[in-house]
CSV table of C-alpha atoms and ligand atoms in Angstrom, one decimal:
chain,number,residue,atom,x,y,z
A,587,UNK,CA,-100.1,203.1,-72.3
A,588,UNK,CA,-96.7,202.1,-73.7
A,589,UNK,CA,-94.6,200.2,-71.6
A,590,UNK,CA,-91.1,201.2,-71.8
A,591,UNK,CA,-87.7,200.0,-69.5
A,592,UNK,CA,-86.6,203.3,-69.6
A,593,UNK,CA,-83.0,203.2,-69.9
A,594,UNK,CA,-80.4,206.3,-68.7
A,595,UNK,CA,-78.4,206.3,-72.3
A,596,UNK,CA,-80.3,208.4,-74.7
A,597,UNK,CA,-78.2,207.2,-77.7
A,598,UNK,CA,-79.9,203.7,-77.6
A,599,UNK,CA,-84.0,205.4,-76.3
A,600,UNK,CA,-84.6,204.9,-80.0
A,601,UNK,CA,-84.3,201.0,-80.3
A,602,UNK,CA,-85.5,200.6,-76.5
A,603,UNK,CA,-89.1,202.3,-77.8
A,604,UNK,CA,-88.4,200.4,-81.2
A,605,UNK,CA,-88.1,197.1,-79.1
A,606,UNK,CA,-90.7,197.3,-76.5
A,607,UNK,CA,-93.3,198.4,-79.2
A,608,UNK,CA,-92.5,195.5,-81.6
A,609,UNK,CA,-92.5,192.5,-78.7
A,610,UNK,CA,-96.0,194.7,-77.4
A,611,UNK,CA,-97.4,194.3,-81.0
A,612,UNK,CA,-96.1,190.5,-81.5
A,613,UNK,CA,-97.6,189.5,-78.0
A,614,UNK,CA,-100.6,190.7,-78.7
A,615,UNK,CA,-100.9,193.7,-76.2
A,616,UNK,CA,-101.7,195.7,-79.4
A,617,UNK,CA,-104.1,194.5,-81.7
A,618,UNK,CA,-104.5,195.0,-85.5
A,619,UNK,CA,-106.3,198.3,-86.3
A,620,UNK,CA,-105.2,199.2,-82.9
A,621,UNK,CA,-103.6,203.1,-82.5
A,622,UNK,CA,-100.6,203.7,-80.8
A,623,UNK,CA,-99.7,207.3,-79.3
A,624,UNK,CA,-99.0,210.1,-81.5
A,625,UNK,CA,-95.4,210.8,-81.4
A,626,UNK,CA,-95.7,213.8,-79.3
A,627,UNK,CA,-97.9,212.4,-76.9
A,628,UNK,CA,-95.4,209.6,-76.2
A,629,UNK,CA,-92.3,211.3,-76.3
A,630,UNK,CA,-94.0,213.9,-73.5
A,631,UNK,CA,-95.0,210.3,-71.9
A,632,UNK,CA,-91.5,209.0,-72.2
A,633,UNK,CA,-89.6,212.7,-71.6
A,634,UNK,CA,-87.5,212.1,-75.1
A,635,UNK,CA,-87.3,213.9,-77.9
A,636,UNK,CA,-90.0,213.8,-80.6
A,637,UNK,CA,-87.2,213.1,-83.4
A,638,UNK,CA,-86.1,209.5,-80.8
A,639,UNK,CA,-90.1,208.6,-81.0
A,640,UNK,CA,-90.1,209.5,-84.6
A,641,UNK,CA,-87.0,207.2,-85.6
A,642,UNK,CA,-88.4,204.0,-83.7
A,643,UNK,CA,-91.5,204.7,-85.5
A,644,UNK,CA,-89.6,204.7,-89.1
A,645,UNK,CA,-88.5,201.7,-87.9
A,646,UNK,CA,-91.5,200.0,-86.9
A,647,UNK,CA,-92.9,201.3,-90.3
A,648,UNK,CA,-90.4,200.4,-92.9
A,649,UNK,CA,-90.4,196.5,-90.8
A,650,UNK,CA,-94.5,196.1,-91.7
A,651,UNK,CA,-95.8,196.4,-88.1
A,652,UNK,CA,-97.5,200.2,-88.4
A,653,UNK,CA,-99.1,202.7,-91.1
A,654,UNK,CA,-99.2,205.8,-90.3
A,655,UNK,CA,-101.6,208.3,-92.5
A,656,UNK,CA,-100.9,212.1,-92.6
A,657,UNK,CA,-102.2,213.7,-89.4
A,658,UNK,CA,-103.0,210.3,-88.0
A,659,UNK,CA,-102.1,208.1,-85.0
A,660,UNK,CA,-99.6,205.4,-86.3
A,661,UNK,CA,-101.8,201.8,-86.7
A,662,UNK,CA,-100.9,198.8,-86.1
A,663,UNK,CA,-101.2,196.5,-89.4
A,664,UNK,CA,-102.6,193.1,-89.3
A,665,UNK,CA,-99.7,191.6,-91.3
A,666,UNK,CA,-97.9,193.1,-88.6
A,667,UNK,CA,-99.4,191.3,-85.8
A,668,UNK,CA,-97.0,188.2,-85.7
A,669,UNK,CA,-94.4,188.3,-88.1
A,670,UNK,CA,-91.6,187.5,-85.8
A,671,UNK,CA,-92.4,185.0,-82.4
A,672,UNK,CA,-89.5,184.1,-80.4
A,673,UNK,CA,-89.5,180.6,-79.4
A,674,UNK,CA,-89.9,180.6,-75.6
A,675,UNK,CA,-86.6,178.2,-75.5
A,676,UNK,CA,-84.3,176.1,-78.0
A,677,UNK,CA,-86.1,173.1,-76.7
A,678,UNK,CA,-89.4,174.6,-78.6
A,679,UNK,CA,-87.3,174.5,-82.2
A,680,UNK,CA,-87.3,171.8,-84.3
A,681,UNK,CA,-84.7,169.6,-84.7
A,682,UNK,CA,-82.8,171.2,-87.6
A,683,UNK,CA,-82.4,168.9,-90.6
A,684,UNK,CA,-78.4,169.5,-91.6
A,685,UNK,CA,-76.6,167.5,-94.3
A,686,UNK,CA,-74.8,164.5,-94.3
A,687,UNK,CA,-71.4,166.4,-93.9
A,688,UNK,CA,-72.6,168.5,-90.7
A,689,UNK,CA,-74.3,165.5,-89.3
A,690,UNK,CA,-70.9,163.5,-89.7
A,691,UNK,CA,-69.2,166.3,-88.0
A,692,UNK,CA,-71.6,166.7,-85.1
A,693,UNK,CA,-71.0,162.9,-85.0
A,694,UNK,CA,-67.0,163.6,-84.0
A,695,UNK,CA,-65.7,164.2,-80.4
A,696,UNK,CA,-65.8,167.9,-79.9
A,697,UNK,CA,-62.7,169.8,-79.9
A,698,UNK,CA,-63.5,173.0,-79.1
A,699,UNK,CA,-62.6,174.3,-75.8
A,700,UNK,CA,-64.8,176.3,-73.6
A,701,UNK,CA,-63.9,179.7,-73.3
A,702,UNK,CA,-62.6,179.8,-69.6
A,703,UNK,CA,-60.6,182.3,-66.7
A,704,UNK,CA,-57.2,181.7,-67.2
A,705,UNK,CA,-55.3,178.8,-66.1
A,706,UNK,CA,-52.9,178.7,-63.5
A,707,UNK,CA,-50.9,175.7,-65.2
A,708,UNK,CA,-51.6,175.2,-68.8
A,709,UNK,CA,-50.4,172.3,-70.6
A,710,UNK,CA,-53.1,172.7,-73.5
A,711,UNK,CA,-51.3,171.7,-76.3
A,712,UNK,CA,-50.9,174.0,-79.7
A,713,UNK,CA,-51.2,177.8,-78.2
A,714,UNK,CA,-47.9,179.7,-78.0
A,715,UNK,CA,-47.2,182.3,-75.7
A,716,UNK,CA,-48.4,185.7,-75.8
A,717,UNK,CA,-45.3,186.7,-75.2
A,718,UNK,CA,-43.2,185.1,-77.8
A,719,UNK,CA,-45.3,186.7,-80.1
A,720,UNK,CA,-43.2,189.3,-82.0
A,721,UNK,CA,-45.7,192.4,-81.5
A,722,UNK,CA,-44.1,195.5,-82.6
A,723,UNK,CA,-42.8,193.5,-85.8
A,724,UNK,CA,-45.9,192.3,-86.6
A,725,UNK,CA,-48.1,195.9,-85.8
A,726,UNK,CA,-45.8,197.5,-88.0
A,727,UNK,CA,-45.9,195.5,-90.9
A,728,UNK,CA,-50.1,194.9,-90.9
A,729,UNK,CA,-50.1,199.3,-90.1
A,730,UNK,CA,-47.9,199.4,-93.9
A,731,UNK,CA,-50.4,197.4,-95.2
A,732,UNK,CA,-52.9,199.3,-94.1
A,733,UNK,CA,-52.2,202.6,-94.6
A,734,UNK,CA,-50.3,201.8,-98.4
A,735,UNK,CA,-51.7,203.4,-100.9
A,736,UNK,CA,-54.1,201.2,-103.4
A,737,UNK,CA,-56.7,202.6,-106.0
A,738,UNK,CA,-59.1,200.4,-104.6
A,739,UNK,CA,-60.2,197.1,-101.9
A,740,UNK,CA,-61.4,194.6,-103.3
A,741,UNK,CA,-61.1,191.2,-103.6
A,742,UNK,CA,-57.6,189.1,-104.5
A,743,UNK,CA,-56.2,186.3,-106.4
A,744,UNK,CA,-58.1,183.4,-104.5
A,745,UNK,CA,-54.5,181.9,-104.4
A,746,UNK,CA,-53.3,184.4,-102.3
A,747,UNK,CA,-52.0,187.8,-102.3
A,748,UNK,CA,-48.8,187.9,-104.6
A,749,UNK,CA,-46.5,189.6,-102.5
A,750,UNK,CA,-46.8,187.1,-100.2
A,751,UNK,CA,-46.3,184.4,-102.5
A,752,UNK,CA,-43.0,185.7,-103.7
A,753,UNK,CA,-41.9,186.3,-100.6
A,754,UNK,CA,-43.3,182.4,-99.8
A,755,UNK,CA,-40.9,181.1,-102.8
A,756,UNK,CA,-37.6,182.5,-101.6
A,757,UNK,CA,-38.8,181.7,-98.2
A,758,UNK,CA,-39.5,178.3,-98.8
A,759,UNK,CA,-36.5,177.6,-100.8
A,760,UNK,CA,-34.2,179.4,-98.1
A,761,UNK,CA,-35.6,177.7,-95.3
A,762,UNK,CA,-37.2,174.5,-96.7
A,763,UNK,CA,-35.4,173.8,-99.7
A,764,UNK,CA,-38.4,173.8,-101.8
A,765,UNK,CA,-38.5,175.0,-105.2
A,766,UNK,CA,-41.2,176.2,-106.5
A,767,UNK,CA,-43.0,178.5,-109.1
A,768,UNK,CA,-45.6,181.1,-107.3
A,769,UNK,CA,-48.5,179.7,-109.7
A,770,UNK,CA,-47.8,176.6,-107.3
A,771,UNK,CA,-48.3,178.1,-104.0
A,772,UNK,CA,-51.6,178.8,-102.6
A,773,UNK,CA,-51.9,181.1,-99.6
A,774,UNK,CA,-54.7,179.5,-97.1
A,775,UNK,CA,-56.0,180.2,-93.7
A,776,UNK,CA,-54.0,177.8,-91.5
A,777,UNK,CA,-53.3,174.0,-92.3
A,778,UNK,CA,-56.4,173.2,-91.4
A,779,UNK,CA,-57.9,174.8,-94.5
A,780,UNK,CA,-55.2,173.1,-96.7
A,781,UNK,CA,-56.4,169.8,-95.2
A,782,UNK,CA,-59.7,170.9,-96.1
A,783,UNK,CA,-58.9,171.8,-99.8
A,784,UNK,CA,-57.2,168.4,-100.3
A,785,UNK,CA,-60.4,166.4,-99.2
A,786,UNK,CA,-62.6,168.7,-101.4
A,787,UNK,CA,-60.5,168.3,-104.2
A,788,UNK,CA,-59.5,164.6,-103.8
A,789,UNK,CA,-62.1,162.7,-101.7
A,790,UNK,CA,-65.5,161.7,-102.4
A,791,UNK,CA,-67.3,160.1,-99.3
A,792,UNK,CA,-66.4,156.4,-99.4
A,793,UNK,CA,-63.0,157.2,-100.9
A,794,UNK,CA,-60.2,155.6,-98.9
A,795,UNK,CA,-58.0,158.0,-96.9
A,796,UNK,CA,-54.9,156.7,-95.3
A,797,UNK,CA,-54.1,158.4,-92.2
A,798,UNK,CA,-51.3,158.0,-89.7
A,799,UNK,CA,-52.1,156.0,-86.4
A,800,UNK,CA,-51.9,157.7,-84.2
A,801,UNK,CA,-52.6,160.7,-85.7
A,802,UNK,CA,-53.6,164.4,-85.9
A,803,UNK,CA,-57.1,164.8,-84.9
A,804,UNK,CA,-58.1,167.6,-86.5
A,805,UNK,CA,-56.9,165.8,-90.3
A,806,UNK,CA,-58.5,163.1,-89.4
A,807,UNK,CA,-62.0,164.9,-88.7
A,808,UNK,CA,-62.0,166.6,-92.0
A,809,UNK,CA,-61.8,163.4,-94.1
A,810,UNK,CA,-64.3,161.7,-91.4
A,811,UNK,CA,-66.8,164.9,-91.8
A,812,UNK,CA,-65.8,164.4,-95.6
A,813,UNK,CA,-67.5,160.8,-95.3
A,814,UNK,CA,-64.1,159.1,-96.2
A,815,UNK,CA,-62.9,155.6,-95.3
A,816,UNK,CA,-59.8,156.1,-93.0
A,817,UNK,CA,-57.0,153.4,-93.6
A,818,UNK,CA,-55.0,153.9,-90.3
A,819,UNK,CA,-51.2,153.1,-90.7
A,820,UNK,CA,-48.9,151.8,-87.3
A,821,UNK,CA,-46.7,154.3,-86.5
A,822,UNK,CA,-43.9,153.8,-84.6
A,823,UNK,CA,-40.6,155.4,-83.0
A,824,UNK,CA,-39.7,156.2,-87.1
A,825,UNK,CA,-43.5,157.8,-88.1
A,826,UNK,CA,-46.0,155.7,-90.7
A,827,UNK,CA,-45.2,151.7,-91.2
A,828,UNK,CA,-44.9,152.2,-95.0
A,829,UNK,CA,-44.5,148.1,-95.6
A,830,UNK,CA,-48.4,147.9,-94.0
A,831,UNK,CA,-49.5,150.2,-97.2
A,832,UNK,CA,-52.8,149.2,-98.6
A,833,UNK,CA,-53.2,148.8,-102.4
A,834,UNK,CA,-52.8,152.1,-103.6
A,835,UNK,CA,-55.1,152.4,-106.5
A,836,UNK,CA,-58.2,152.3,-104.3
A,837,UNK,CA,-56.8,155.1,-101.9
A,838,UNK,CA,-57.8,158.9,-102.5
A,839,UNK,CA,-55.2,160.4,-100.8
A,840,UNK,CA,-52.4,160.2,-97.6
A,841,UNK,CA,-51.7,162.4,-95.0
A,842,UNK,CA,-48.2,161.8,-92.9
A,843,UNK,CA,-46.5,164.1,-91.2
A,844,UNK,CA,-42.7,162.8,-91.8
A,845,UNK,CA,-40.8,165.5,-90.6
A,846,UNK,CA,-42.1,165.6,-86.7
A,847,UNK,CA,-44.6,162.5,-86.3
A,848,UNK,CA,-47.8,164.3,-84.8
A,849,UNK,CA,-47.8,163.2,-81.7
A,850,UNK,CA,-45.0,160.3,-81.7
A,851,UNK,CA,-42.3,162.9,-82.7
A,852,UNK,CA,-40.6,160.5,-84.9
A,853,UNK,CA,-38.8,161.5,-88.4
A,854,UNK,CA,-39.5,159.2,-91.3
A,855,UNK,CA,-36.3,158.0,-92.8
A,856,UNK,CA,-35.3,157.8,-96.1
A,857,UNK,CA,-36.5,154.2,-97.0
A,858,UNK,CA,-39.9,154.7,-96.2
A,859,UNK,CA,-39.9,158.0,-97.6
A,860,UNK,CA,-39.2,156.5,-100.8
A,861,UNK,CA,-41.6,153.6,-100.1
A,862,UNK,CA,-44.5,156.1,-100.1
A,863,UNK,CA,-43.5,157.8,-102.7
A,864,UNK,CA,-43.7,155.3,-105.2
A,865,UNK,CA,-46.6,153.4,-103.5
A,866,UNK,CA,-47.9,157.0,-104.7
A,867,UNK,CA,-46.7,157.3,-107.7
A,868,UNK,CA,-48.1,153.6,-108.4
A,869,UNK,CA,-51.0,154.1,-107.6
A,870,UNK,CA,-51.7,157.5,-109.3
A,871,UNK,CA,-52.6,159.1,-105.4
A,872,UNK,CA,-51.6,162.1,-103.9
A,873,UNK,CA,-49.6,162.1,-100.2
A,874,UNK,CA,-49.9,165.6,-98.1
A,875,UNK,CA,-47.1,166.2,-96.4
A,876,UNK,CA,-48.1,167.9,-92.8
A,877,UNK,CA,-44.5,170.3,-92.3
A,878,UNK,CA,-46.1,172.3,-89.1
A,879,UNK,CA,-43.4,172.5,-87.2
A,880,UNK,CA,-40.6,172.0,-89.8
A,881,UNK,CA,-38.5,175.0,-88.7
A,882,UNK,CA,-37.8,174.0,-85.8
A,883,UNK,CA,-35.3,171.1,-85.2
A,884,UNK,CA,-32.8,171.1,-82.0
A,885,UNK,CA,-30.9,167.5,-82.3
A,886,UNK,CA,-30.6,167.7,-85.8
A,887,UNK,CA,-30.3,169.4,-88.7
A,888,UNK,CA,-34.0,170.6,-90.3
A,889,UNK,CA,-35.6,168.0,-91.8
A,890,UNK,CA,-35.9,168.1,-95.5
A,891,UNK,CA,-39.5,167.9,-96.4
A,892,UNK,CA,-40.8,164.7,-98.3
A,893,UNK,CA,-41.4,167.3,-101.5
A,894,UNK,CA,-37.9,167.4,-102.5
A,895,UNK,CA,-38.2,163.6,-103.3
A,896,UNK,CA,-42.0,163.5,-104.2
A,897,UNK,CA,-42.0,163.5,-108.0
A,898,UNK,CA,-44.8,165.2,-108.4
A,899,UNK,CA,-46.9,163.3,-105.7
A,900,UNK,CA,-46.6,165.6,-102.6
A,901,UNK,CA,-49.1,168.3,-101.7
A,902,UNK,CA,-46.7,170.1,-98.9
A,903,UNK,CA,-48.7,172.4,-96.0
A,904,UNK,CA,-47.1,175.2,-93.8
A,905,UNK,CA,-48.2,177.2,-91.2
A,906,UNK,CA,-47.3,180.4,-89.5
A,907,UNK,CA,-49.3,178.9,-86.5
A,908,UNK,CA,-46.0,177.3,-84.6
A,909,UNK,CA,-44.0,180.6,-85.9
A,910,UNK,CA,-46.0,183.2,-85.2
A,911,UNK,CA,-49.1,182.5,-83.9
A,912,UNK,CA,-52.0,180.2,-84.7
A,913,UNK,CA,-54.5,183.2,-84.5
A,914,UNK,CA,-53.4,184.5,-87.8
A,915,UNK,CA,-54.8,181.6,-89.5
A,916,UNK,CA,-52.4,181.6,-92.2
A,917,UNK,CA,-51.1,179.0,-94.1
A,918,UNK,CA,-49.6,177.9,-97.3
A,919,UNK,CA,-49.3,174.8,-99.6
A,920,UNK,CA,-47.1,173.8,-102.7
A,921,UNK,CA,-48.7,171.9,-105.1
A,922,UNK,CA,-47.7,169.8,-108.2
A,923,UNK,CA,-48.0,172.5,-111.0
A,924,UNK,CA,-51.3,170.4,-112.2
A,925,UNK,CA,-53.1,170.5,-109.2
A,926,UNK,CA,-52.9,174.0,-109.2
A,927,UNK,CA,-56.5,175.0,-110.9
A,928,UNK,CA,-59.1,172.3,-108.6
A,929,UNK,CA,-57.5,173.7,-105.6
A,930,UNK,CA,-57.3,177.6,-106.5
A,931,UNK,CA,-61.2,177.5,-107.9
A,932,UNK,CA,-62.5,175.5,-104.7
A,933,UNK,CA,-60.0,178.0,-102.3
A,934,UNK,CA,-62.4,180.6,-104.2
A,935,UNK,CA,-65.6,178.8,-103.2
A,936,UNK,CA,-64.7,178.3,-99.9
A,937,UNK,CA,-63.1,181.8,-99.0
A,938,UNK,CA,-62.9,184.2,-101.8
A,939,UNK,CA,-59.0,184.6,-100.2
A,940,UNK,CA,-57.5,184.5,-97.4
A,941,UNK,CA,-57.3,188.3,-95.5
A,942,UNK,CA,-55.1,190.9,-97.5
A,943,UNK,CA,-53.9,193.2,-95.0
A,944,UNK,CA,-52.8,190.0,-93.1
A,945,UNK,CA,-51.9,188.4,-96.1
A,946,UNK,CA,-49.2,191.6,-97.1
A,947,UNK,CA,-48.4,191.7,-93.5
A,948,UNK,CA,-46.7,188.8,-93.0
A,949,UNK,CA,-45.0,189.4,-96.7
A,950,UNK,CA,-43.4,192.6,-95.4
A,951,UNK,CA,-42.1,190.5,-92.5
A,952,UNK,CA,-41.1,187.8,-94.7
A,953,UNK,CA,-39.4,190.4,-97.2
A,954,UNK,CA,-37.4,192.8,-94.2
A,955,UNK,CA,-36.1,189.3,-92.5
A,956,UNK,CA,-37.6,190.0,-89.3
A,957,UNK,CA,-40.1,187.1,-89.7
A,958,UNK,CA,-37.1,184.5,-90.1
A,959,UNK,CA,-35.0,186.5,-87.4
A,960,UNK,CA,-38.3,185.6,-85.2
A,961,UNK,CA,-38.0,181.9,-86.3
A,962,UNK,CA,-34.3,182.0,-85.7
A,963,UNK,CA,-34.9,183.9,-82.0
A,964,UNK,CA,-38.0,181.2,-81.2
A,965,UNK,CA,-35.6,178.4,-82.6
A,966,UNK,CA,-33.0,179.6,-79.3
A,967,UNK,CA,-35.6,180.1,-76.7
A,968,UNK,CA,-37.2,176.9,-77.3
A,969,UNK,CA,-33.5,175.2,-77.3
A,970,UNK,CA,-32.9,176.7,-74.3
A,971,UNK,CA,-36.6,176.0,-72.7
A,972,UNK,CA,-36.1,172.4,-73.3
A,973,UNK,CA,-32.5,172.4,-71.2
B,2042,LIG,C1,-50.0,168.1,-86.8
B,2042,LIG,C2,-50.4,169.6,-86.9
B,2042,LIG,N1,-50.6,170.1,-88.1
B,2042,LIG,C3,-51.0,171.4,-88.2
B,2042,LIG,C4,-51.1,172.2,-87.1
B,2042,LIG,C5,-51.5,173.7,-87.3
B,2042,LIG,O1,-52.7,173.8,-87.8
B,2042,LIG,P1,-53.2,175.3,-88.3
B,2042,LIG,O2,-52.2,175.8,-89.3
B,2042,LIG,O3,-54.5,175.0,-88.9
B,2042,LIG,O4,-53.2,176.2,-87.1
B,2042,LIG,C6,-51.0,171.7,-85.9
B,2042,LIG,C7,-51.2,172.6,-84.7
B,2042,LIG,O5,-51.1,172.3,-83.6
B,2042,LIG,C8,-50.6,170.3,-85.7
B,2042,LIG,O6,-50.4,169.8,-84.5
């Protein structure tokens, strides 16, 4: 007699018979040689349809656990008999062996919150209001991507869809000062990928990293996970200490954020701007330049970004995450014009690309102005949230 949970939805009858006769077969109940019900006998049994009995049965075939021969009751095959066991519990599995990267990222503090019921106060930091984000802009800019006519979908660029990095360039020099050809931009899904890209690109495990103290957690995590030697720098009320620079020929790489000291808040002035650029340049090493929150400045005029000055040294990283939204995941960098190639063919590893639709989304919105009019309209709320 098969045992079914009958169900009252006759859409999924199929995979309820499907399932209960594959765990019956796996846990033994049916043997090998053993002859399960003729289809009409059990969907009379059951009171479905011959054609629902017949389709878990295909199923049950085409995985290995039954034969069935013209005119014959369906069999159960001895391969079939336990091809797939379900560990009673996690506890059961073995202890999975991962590689050095994943075991030096299990090794960091988690930083991944739990999903939970909405908070009555909550001063998480990062997340920006549901309702400063700019909706109807935003729905009607992905829906042109969407329904714009193209041949075909298929993969991009791996740098980024070239739309977006046009509209990036005049972006970037309007708002940032930054000038730039497109083959230097690479479109990426949120800073955090950029960070990413630098340690694949730059850091071998053992390579000496130096990081701001404090500093953003989630950069330091990736050159940890990487398996690189952090160098932490003081900060103080004016961002990184550049006079406590290590020798620069035996660092890989530096990350500041000079604009908005994560979390100090301080801005690095120009002498120690220029400090860390030629301690770069000295030593042959690349600095990242963290901009995340660059648009926004109340006190002061923006900030300009560290590139202007880098001479070739400065890998600079946006994000539409304090703009927009951080759920987008989009991000960009500029590179120096040779750097271009490691990071475009690892982005490809990594990602393919980054998502189109989102990708000529936010290009539209660059393009029409409404994305800076949103900057500009986030730039006064904020202003007038801090008062
Ligand atoms: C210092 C810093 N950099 C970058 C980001 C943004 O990261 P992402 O673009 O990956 O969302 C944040 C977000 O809170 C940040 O605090």
């Amino acid at each position: 007699m098969v045992q079914l949970v009958k169900g009252s939805r006759k859409s999924g009858a199929t995979r309820r018979i499907y399932l209960s006769l594959r765990d019956q077969i796996t846990s033994g109940v049916y043997d090998a040689g053993e002859r399960l019900p003729s289809s009409r006998a059990l969907a009379g049994e059951l009171g479905v349809s011959r054609t629902t009995v017949t389709a878990a049965y295909d199923q049950l075939i085409s995985e290995g656990y039954i034969t069935v021969r013209q005119g014959a009751k369906p069999t159960v095959t001895s391969e079939g008999r336990h091809p797939y066991t379900r560990p009673a519990s996690q506890a059961q599995e073995p202890t999975p062996q991962v590689s050095a990267y994943a075991s030096r990222a299990m090794a960091l503090p988690k930083n991944i919150s739990a999903e939970q019921a909405a908070l009555q106060y909550d001063f998480r930091y990062g997340d920006i209001a549901s309702s400063d984000f700019p909706k109807l802009a935003w729905r009607r800019a992905l829906n042109a991507a969407v329904l714009a006519y193209r041949e075909r979908l298929g993969y991009e660029h791996p740098a980024g869809n070239l739309a977006l990095r046009r509209a990036l360039q005049g972006y970037l020099w309007r708002a940032r000062g930054i000038e730039c050809d497109i083959t230097q931009i690479i479109v990426v899904s949120g800073s955090q990928q950029a960070l990413d890209l630098c340690a694949r690109v730059f850091v071998d495990p053992g390579g000496q990293v130096v990081l701001e103290e404090p500093c953003y957690p989630m950069a330091r995590n990736v050159m940890l996970a990487t398996g690189a030697m952090p160098v932490a720098i003081p900060c103080d009320k004016d961002g990184m200490d550049t006079s406590r620079l290590p020798v620069p020929k035996d660092v890989a790489l530096a990350f500041v954020t000079p604009s908005h000291q994560f979390p100090l808040g301080g801005v690095l002035p120009s002498g120690r701007r220029k400090a860390l650029i030629e301690w770069a340049i000295s030593g042959n090493t690349y600095i990242i330049e963290d901009d995340y929150d660059g648009e926004y400045r109340y006190d002061v005029r923006p900030i300009p970004p560290l590139w202007m000055i880098g001479q070739g040294r400065v890998i600079y990283v946006g994000t539409v995450s304090k703009t927009l939204s951080p759920t987008l995941r989009l991000g960009y960098m500029v590179l120096p014009g040779t750097l271009a190639e490691p990071f475009v063919r690892c982005k490809q590893i990594t990602d393919r690309h980054s998502s189109s639709f989102e990708q000529e989304a936010l290009a539209s919105m660059i393009e029409t102005g409404a994305y800076e009019s949103h900057v500009r309209k986030m730039r006064r709320l904020n202003a007038e949230r801090r008062t």
